[in-house]
């Protein structure tokens, strides 16, 4: 992409409305713009990162055996009246009346709708276990939307729903999601810690929040510090195997959000030098709620004995849009964002130090074409701007590599390659730079 052809409205000044660094940087880097309280447009640069995060979430869900579908954002209130949550959900639910006076709502979550889809077509335990997920916009009329997309009103969630014949099998489904979450967050460059959590309006008695530590986080958390750097299961993970030992390795250690915190247990179970109390951002939340929805909505399957019984369910959320904020909170410096390679909006920023100079333009055009044909995503700053402005824009938007091409270097046969994360710069031949970038 040539910058002259892109839409990247960067801001030089810190926007006054942004209290935390991720919100500030997302606005400054031209990734999002607010349309009304807690409701944002995703500008091209932000959208590219959102899509990359989605793709990783999707790959790890698929790998764990979940199956993607897509449910609508607008739901009929009837289903929620059936489950009993229509009144209970309160003011966070955006209620809408259509032209025929039917009560509708903008979905804050999809337990009811997916249970309805399930009960209409699934009849036998032989079709289980089943896990259906989608990546869809949600609306929650948060009393205090804040920190940009971190606590929005409209936000993108991945929500998965498992269906099992009994509790033992449902626990296995829960473990699969638990492991898939560890892998997903790890691939996003995050250290997420599963913590015992309150279940709130979703219900059930088994639940973990996945928390990344950050001073600006809204949750207060307490855990054993060894959980922070614990190994994450690799690509060779077998989701058909017994995953309980891998899960227990973590859940046996103390980790709780403030609602579930028990100071006496914390002190008894964790040696003093390992007690970590910190703030964190909730990037995922998983629940096992048994037959809460299946009983209320009559979602039954015939068991091996031929008798119909309500299915056991769980639901599993990831805050896809919130993750952008979380990743930036975890990875930035005073000059801007430092994207992990896995989610960077482009792999390389190509900086032309003298746009309009024939030799420099030609060299850049050649490098740009070669990178593109090798499948390397490149953002080419071909604007007629000062070098300083180009450098600060590239640092701000945080692409992993910067390739700087100027007339003086070209005379000596060299270009400069800068690593955004380490700041390390090397002068190498154009060919060498291309090789290092994978072209
Ligand atoms: N039905 C369950 C699981 S699918 C559910 O809704 N869980 S939840 O309420 O915990 O939401 C799942 C995830 O969405 C949270 O862990 C959080 O990362 C994200 N999330 C929740 N509310 C917001 C919000 N207002 N803005 C941005 N992300 C949010």
Coordinates of C-alpha atoms and ligand atoms in Angstrom, one line a residue:
X1 CA 0.0 0.0 0.0
X2 CA 1.3 3.4 -0.9
X3 CA 0.7 6.0 1.8
X4 CA -0.4 8.6 -0.8
X5 CA -3.3 6.2 -1.6
X6 CA -4.1 5.2 2.0
X7 CA -6.2 6.8 4.7
X8 CA -4.0 7.3 7.8
X9 CA -5.1 10.4 9.7
X10 CA -2.3 10.5 12.4
X11 CA -2.5 13.1 15.2
X12 CA 0.5 14.9 16.4
X13 CA -1.0 15.9 19.7
X14 CA -2.3 13.7 22.4
X15 CA -6.1 13.8 22.3
X16 CA -7.5 15.2 25.6
X17 CA -10.2 12.6 25.9
X18 CA -7.9 9.6 26.1
X19 CA -6.9 8.6 29.6
X20 CA -4.8 5.5 28.9
X21 CA -2.0 4.9 26.5
X22 CA -3.7 2.4 24.2
X23 CA -6.6 4.7 23.6
X24 CA -4.2 7.6 23.0
X25 CA -2.1 5.6 20.6
X26 CA -5.1 4.2 18.7
X27 CA -6.4 7.7 18.1
X28 CA -3.0 9.1 17.3
X29 CA -2.2 6.3 14.9
X30 CA -5.4 6.8 13.0
X31 CA -6.9 3.4 13.9
X32 CA -10.2 4.4 15.3
X33 CA -12.6 7.3 15.5
X34 CA -15.4 7.7 18.0
X35 CA -18.9 8.2 16.5
X36 CA -20.8 8.4 19.8
X37 CA -20.1 7.3 23.4
X38 CA -18.5 3.8 23.3
X39 CA -19.1 3.4 19.5
X40 CA -16.3 3.6 17.1
X41 CA -15.4 3.4 13.4
X42 CA -12.5 1.2 12.5
X43 CA -10.2 3.2 10.2
X44 CA -8.2 1.2 7.7
X45 CA -5.1 0.7 9.9
X46 CA -7.2 -0.4 12.9
X47 CA -9.3 -2.7 10.8
X48 CA -6.3 -4.5 9.5
X49 CA -5.2 -5.4 13.0
X50 CA -8.7 -6.4 14.0
X51 CA -8.9 -8.8 11.1
X52 CA -5.5 -10.3 12.0
X53 CA -6.6 -10.9 15.6
X54 CA -9.8 -12.4 14.3
X55 CA -7.9 -14.8 12.0
X56 CA -5.7 -16.1 14.9
X57 CA -8.8 -16.5 17.1
X58 CA -10.5 -18.4 14.3
X59 CA -7.6 -20.7 13.6
X60 CA -7.3 -21.7 17.3
X61 CA -11.0 -22.3 17.6
X62 CA -11.0 -24.5 14.5
X63 CA -8.0 -26.4 15.7
X64 CA -9.8 -27.1 19.0
X65 CA -12.8 -28.6 17.1
X66 CA -15.2 -25.6 17.3
X67 CA -17.3 -24.9 14.2
X68 CA -17.9 -21.4 12.9
X69 CA -21.4 -20.0 12.0
X70 CA -22.8 -16.5 12.0
X71 CA -25.8 -15.4 14.0
X72 CA -27.4 -11.9 13.6
X73 CA -26.8 -8.9 15.8
X74 CA -30.5 -8.3 16.3
X75 CA -32.5 -10.8 18.3
X76 CA -36.1 -11.4 19.1
X77 CA -37.0 -10.7 22.7
X78 CA -39.1 -13.9 22.7
X79 CA -36.1 -16.2 23.2
X80 CA -34.9 -14.1 26.1
X81 CA -38.3 -14.2 27.7
X82 CA -38.1 -18.0 27.4
X83 CA -34.8 -18.2 29.2
X84 CA -35.9 -15.7 31.8
X85 CA -33.1 -13.2 31.1
X86 CA -35.1 -10.6 29.3
X87 CA -36.1 -8.7 32.5
X88 CA -33.0 -9.7 34.5
X89 CA -30.4 -8.4 32.0
X90 CA -31.4 -4.8 32.9
X91 CA -30.3 -1.5 31.4
X92 CA -27.3 -2.9 29.6
X93 CA -29.5 -4.4 27.0
X94 CA -30.4 -2.2 24.1
X95 CA -34.1 -2.8 23.5
X96 CA -35.6 -2.0 20.1
X97 CA -39.2 -2.1 18.9
X98 CA -39.8 -2.9 15.2
X99 CA -42.6 -1.5 13.0
X100 CA -44.9 -4.4 13.9
X101 CA -44.4 -3.5 17.6
X102 CA -42.3 -6.6 18.2
X103 CA -39.7 -6.5 20.9
X104 CA -36.2 -6.9 19.6
X105 CA -32.8 -6.3 21.1
X106 CA -29.2 -5.9 19.9
X107 CA -27.5 -9.0 21.2
X108 CA -25.2 -8.6 24.2
X109 CA -24.4 -12.3 24.0
X110 CA -26.0 -15.4 22.2
X111 CA -26.7 -18.2 24.7
X112 CA -30.5 -18.1 23.9
X113 CA -30.1 -17.8 20.1
X114 CA -27.6 -20.6 19.8
X115 CA -29.7 -22.9 22.1
X116 CA -32.6 -22.2 19.8
X117 CA -30.6 -23.2 16.7
X118 CA -29.4 -26.3 18.5
X119 CA -32.8 -27.5 19.8
X120 CA -34.4 -27.2 16.4
X121 CA -32.1 -29.8 14.7
X122 CA -30.1 -31.8 17.1
X123 CA -31.9 -34.8 18.6
X124 CA -29.3 -37.4 19.7
X125 CA -26.3 -37.6 22.0
X126 CA -24.5 -39.2 18.9
X127 CA -24.2 -35.7 17.4
X128 CA -22.3 -34.5 20.6
X129 CA -20.0 -33.0 21.7
X130 CA -20.7 -29.9 19.6
X131 CA -19.2 -26.5 19.8
X132 CA -20.5 -23.6 17.7
X133 CA -18.9 -20.2 17.6
X134 CA -19.1 -16.9 15.8
X135 CA -17.2 -13.6 15.7
X136 CA -19.9 -10.9 15.8
X137 CA -20.6 -7.4 17.0
X138 CA -22.3 -7.1 20.4
X139 CA -23.9 -4.2 22.1
X140 CA -24.0 -3.5 25.8
X141 CA -25.2 -0.2 27.0
X142 CA -22.4 0.1 29.5
X143 CA -23.0 2.7 32.2
X144 CA -19.5 4.1 31.8
X145 CA -18.0 3.3 28.4
X146 CA -14.3 4.3 28.6
X147 CA -10.8 3.7 27.5
X148 CA -11.7 3.7 23.9
X149 CA -12.5 0.2 22.5
X150 CA -11.4 -1.3 25.8
X151 CA -14.9 -0.8 27.3
X152 CA -17.1 0.0 24.4
X153 CA -20.8 -0.2 23.9
X154 CA -20.5 -1.8 20.5
X155 CA -17.6 -4.3 20.5
X156 CA -16.5 -7.4 18.6
X157 CA -16.6 -10.7 20.5
X158 CA -15.8 -14.2 19.6
X159 CA -18.4 -16.3 21.4
X160 CA -18.4 -20.1 21.4
X161 CA -21.0 -22.4 22.9
X162 CA -20.5 -26.1 23.7
X163 CA -23.2 -28.8 24.0
X164 CA -22.6 -32.1 25.7
X165 CA -24.6 -35.1 26.9
X166 CA -23.4 -34.9 30.5
X167 CA -21.3 -33.0 32.9
X168 CA -18.2 -35.1 32.5
X169 CA -18.1 -34.6 28.8
X170 CA -19.0 -30.9 29.2
X171 CA -15.9 -30.5 31.4
X172 CA -13.8 -31.9 28.6
X173 CA -15.2 -29.3 26.3
X174 CA -14.4 -26.6 28.8
X175 CA -10.8 -27.8 29.1
X176 CA -10.4 -27.7 25.3
X177 CA -11.5 -24.1 25.3
X178 CA -9.2 -23.4 28.2
X179 CA -6.2 -24.7 26.3
X180 CA -7.3 -23.0 23.1
X181 CA -7.4 -19.7 24.9
X182 CA -3.9 -20.1 26.3
X183 CA -2.6 -20.8 22.8
X184 CA -4.6 -17.9 21.2
X185 CA -3.4 -15.3 23.6
X186 CA 0.2 -16.6 23.4
X187 CA 0.1 -16.2 19.6
X188 CA -1.1 -12.6 20.1
X189 CA 2.1 -12.0 22.1
X190 CA 0.2 -11.8 25.4
X191 CA 0.7 -13.5 28.7
X192 CA -2.8 -14.3 29.8
X193 CA -3.5 -15.8 33.2
X194 CA -6.6 -17.9 33.8
X195 CA -8.3 -16.8 37.1
X196 CA -11.2 -18.1 39.0
X197 CA -14.0 -15.6 38.3
X198 CA -17.5 -14.6 39.1
X199 CA -20.2 -15.7 36.6
X200 CA -22.5 -12.6 36.7
X201 CA -25.5 -12.6 34.3
X202 CA -24.2 -15.6 32.3
X203 CA -24.6 -18.0 35.3
X204 CA -23.1 -21.3 36.3
X205 CA -20.5 -22.2 38.9
X206 CA -17.3 -22.9 36.9
X207 CA -15.7 -20.0 35.3
X208 CA -12.3 -18.5 34.4
X209 CA -11.4 -15.1 33.3
X210 CA -8.2 -14.7 31.2
X211 CA -6.4 -11.7 32.4
X212 CA -3.3 -9.9 31.1
X213 CA -1.5 -7.8 33.6
X214 CA -1.5 -4.0 33.0
X215 CA -1.5 -1.1 35.4
X216 CA -4.4 0.5 33.5
X217 CA -6.5 -2.7 33.8
X218 CA -10.0 -2.4 35.3
X219 CA -9.8 -5.6 37.3
X220 CA -7.9 -6.1 40.5
X221 CA -6.3 -9.6 40.6
X222 CA -4.3 -11.8 42.9
X223 CA -2.2 -14.8 41.8
X224 CA 0.9 -17.0 42.2
X225 CA 3.6 -15.2 40.2
X226 CA 4.8 -18.4 38.6
X227 CA 1.6 -18.4 36.5
X228 CA 2.8 -15.4 34.5
X229 CA 5.6 -17.1 32.6
X230 CA 4.2 -20.6 32.4
X231 CA 4.7 -22.6 29.2
X232 CA 1.9 -22.7 26.7
X233 CA 0.9 -26.0 24.9
X234 CA 2.5 -26.1 21.4
X235 CA 1.2 -26.9 17.9
X236 CA 1.4 -30.6 18.6
X237 CA -1.4 -30.4 21.3
X238 CA -3.8 -33.3 20.9
X239 CA -7.3 -32.0 21.7
X240 CA -8.6 -35.6 21.9
X241 CA -6.2 -36.4 24.7
X242 CA -6.8 -35.9 28.4
X243 CA -6.3 -32.2 28.9
X244 CA -7.1 -32.1 32.6
X245 CA -3.4 -32.3 33.8
X246 CA -2.6 -29.3 31.6
X247 CA -5.5 -27.3 33.0
X248 CA -4.9 -28.4 36.6
X249 CA -1.3 -27.3 36.4
X250 CA -2.7 -23.8 36.3
X251 CA -5.9 -24.1 38.2
X252 CA -4.2 -25.7 41.2
X253 CA -2.3 -22.5 41.8
X254 CA -4.0 -19.5 43.4
X255 CA -5.4 -17.0 40.9
X256 CA -8.5 -15.0 41.5
X257 CA -10.2 -11.7 40.5
X258 CA -11.3 -9.4 43.3
X259 CA -14.9 -10.8 43.4
X260 CA -13.5 -14.3 44.1
X261 CA -10.5 -13.3 46.2
X262 CA -10.0 -14.9 49.5
X263 CA -7.1 -13.2 51.4
X264 CA -6.7 -16.0 53.9
X265 CA -6.5 -18.7 51.2
X266 CA -4.1 -16.5 49.2
X267 CA -1.7 -16.3 52.1
X268 CA -2.0 -19.9 53.0
X269 CA -1.4 -21.2 49.5
X270 CA 1.2 -18.8 48.1
X271 CA 4.6 -18.1 49.6
X272 CA 5.1 -14.4 50.4
X273 CA 7.7 -13.8 47.7
X274 CA 5.4 -15.3 45.1
X275 CA 2.3 -13.3 45.9
X276 CA 1.4 -11.1 43.0
X277 CA -1.4 -8.5 43.4
X278 CA -1.8 -6.4 40.4
X279 CA -4.3 -4.9 37.9
X280 CA -5.3 -6.6 34.8
X281 CA -7.4 -6.6 31.6
X282 CA -10.0 -9.3 31.1
X283 CA -9.5 -10.5 27.5
X284 CA -11.5 -13.7 27.7
X285 CA -14.0 -15.4 29.9
X286 CA -15.2 -19.0 29.9
X287 CA -18.3 -20.5 31.7
X288 CA -19.7 -23.9 32.4
X289 CA -23.4 -23.4 33.3
X290 CA -24.8 -27.0 33.0
X291 CA -28.4 -27.1 32.1
X292 CA -29.4 -23.5 32.8
X293 CA -30.4 -22.6 29.3
X294 CA -31.3 -26.1 28.0
X295 CA -33.8 -26.7 30.8
X296 CA -35.5 -23.3 30.4
X297 CA -35.6 -23.6 26.6
X298 CA -36.2 -27.4 26.3
X299 CA -33.0 -28.2 24.4
X300 CA -32.9 -32.0 24.9
X301 CA -31.2 -34.9 23.2
X302 CA -31.8 -38.6 23.5
X303 CA -29.1 -40.2 25.6
X304 CA -27.6 -43.7 25.1
X305 CA -30.6 -45.1 27.1
X306 CA -33.0 -43.5 24.6
X307 CA -34.4 -41.1 27.2
X308 CA -34.4 -37.3 26.4
X309 CA -32.3 -35.1 28.7
X310 CA -31.3 -31.5 28.7
X311 CA -27.9 -30.8 27.3
X312 CA -25.0 -29.5 29.4
X313 CA -23.7 -26.2 28.1
X314 CA -20.8 -23.8 28.4
X315 CA -20.0 -20.5 26.7
X316 CA -16.6 -19.0 25.9
X317 CA -16.0 -15.3 25.0
X318 CA -13.0 -13.4 23.7
X319 CA -13.0 -9.6 23.5
X320 CA -11.6 -9.4 20.0
X321 CA -11.8 -5.6 19.7
X322 CA -10.7 -5.1 23.3
X323 CA -7.6 -7.2 22.5
X324 CA -6.2 -4.3 20.3
X325 CA -6.1 -2.2 23.4
X326 CA -4.7 -5.0 25.5
X327 CA -1.9 -5.7 23.1
X328 CA -1.0 -2.0 22.9
X329 CA -1.0 -1.6 26.7
X330 CA 1.5 -4.6 26.8
X331 CA 3.6 -3.4 23.9
X332 CA 4.5 0.2 23.3
X333 CA 7.2 2.8 24.1
X334 CA 7.3 6.6 24.2
X335 CA 7.3 6.8 20.4
X336 CA 4.3 4.7 19.7
X337 CA 3.0 1.2 19.3
X338 CA 5.2 -1.9 18.9
X339 CA 3.1 -4.6 17.2
X340 CA 3.9 -8.2 17.7
X341 CA 4.6 -9.6 14.1
X342 CA 1.5 -11.9 14.3
X343 CA -0.9 -9.0 14.3
X344 CA 1.0 -6.1 12.7
X345 CA -1.1 -4.2 10.2
X346 CA 1.8 -4.4 7.7
X347 CA 5.1 -6.3 8.1
X348 CA 7.4 -3.5 6.8
X349 CA 7.3 0.3 6.4
X350 CA 9.3 1.4 3.4
X351 CA 10.5 5.0 3.9
X352 CA 11.5 7.0 0.8
X353 CA 13.7 9.8 2.2
X354 CA 13.5 11.9 -0.9
X355 CA 10.3 11.4 -2.8
X356 CA 10.6 13.1 -6.2
X357 CA 14.3 12.2 -6.6
X358 CA 14.4 9.9 -9.6
X359 CA 16.9 7.4 -8.4
X360 CA 15.4 7.1 -4.9
X361 CA 11.8 6.7 -6.3
X362 CA 13.0 4.0 -8.8
X363 CA 14.9 2.1 -6.0
X364 CA 11.8 2.3 -3.7
X365 CA 9.4 1.2 -6.5
X366 CA 11.6 -1.8 -7.2
X367 CA 11.9 -2.8 -3.5
X368 CA 8.1 -2.2 -3.1
X369 CA 7.3 -4.5 -6.0
X370 CA 9.7 -7.2 -4.9
X371 CA 8.4 -7.3 -1.3
X372 CA 4.8 -7.4 -2.6
X373 CA 5.4 -10.2 -5.0
X374 CA 7.1 -12.2 -2.2
X375 CA 3.9 -11.8 -0.1
X376 CA 5.4 -9.4 2.4
X377 CA 2.9 -6.7 3.4
X378 CA 4.5 -3.4 2.9
X379 CA 3.3 0.2 3.7
X380 CA 5.3 2.5 1.4
X381 CA 5.7 6.1 2.6
X382 CA 5.9 7.8 -0.8
X383 CA 4.7 11.1 0.5
X384 CA 6.5 14.4 -0.2
X385 CA 7.2 15.0 3.5
X386 CA 10.2 15.7 5.8
X387 CA 12.2 12.6 6.8
X388 CA 11.5 13.4 10.5
X389 CA 7.7 13.3 10.0
X390 CA 8.1 10.0 8.1
X391 CA 10.2 8.5 10.9
X392 CA 7.8 9.5 13.6
X393 CA 4.8 8.2 11.7
X394 CA 6.4 4.9 11.3
X395 CA 7.4 4.7 14.9
X396 CA 3.9 5.7 16.0
X397 CA 2.1 3.0 13.9
X398 CA 4.6 0.4 15.1
X399 CA 5.3 -1.9 12.1
X400 CA 7.9 -4.5 13.0
X401 CA 10.4 -3.4 10.4
X402 CA 11.3 -0.1 8.8
X403 CA 13.3 0.0 5.5
X404 CA 14.8 3.4 4.9
X405 CA 16.0 4.3 1.4
X406 CA 17.7 7.6 0.6
X407 CA 19.9 9.1 -2.1
X408 CA 23.1 9.1 0.0
X409 CA 22.8 5.5 1.0
X410 CA 22.0 4.4 -2.5
X411 CA 25.2 6.0 -3.8
X412 CA 27.1 3.7 -1.4
X413 CA 24.8 0.8 -2.3
X414 CA 23.1 0.6 1.1
X415 CA 19.7 1.0 2.7
X416 CA 18.9 1.0 6.4
X417 CA 16.9 -1.7 8.1
X418 CA 15.4 -0.8 11.6
X419 CA 13.8 -3.2 14.0
X420 CA 11.0 -1.3 15.7
X421 CA 11.0 -3.4 18.9
X422 CA 14.8 -3.2 19.7
X423 CA 15.5 0.1 17.8
X424 CA 18.5 -1.7 16.2
X425 CA 19.5 -0.3 12.8
X426 CA 21.8 -2.0 10.2
X427 CA 23.1 -0.7 6.9
X428 CA 22.9 -3.5 4.3
X429 CA 22.7 -3.9 0.6
X430 CA 19.2 -3.7 -0.9
X431 CA 19.4 -7.4 -1.7
X432 CA 20.4 -8.3 1.8
X433 CA 17.6 -6.2 3.2
X434 CA 15.1 -8.0 1.0
X435 CA 16.5 -11.4 2.0
X436 CA 16.2 -10.5 5.7
X437 CA 12.5 -9.5 5.1
X438 CA 11.8 -12.8 3.4
X439 CA 11.7 -11.5 -0.2
Ligands
LIG1 N1 -21.6 -15.3 26.8 C1 -20.4 -15.1 27.5 C2 -19.2 -15.9 26.9 S1 -19.4 -16.0 25.2 C3 -20.0 -13.7 27.7 O1 -20.7 -12.8 27.2 N2 -18.9 -13.4 28.4 S2 -18.4 -12.0 28.8 O2 -19.5 -11.1 29.2 O3 -17.4 -12.2 29.8 O4 -17.8 -11.3 27.5 C4 -16.7 -11.9 26.9 C5 -15.6 -11.0 26.6 O5 -16.0 -9.9 25.9 C6 -15.0 -10.4 27.9 O6 -14.0 -11.3 28.5 C7 -14.3 -9.1 27.4 O7 -13.0 -9.4 26.9 C8 -15.2 -8.7 26.2 N3 -16.1 -7.6 26.6 C9 -17.1 -7.6 27.4 N4 -17.7 -6.4 27.6 C10 -17.0 -5.6 26.7 C11 -17.1 -4.2 26.4 N5 -18.0 -3.4 26.9 N6 -16.2 -3.7 25.5 C12 -15.2 -4.5 25.0 N7 -15.1 -5.8 25.3 C13 -16.0 -6.3 26.1

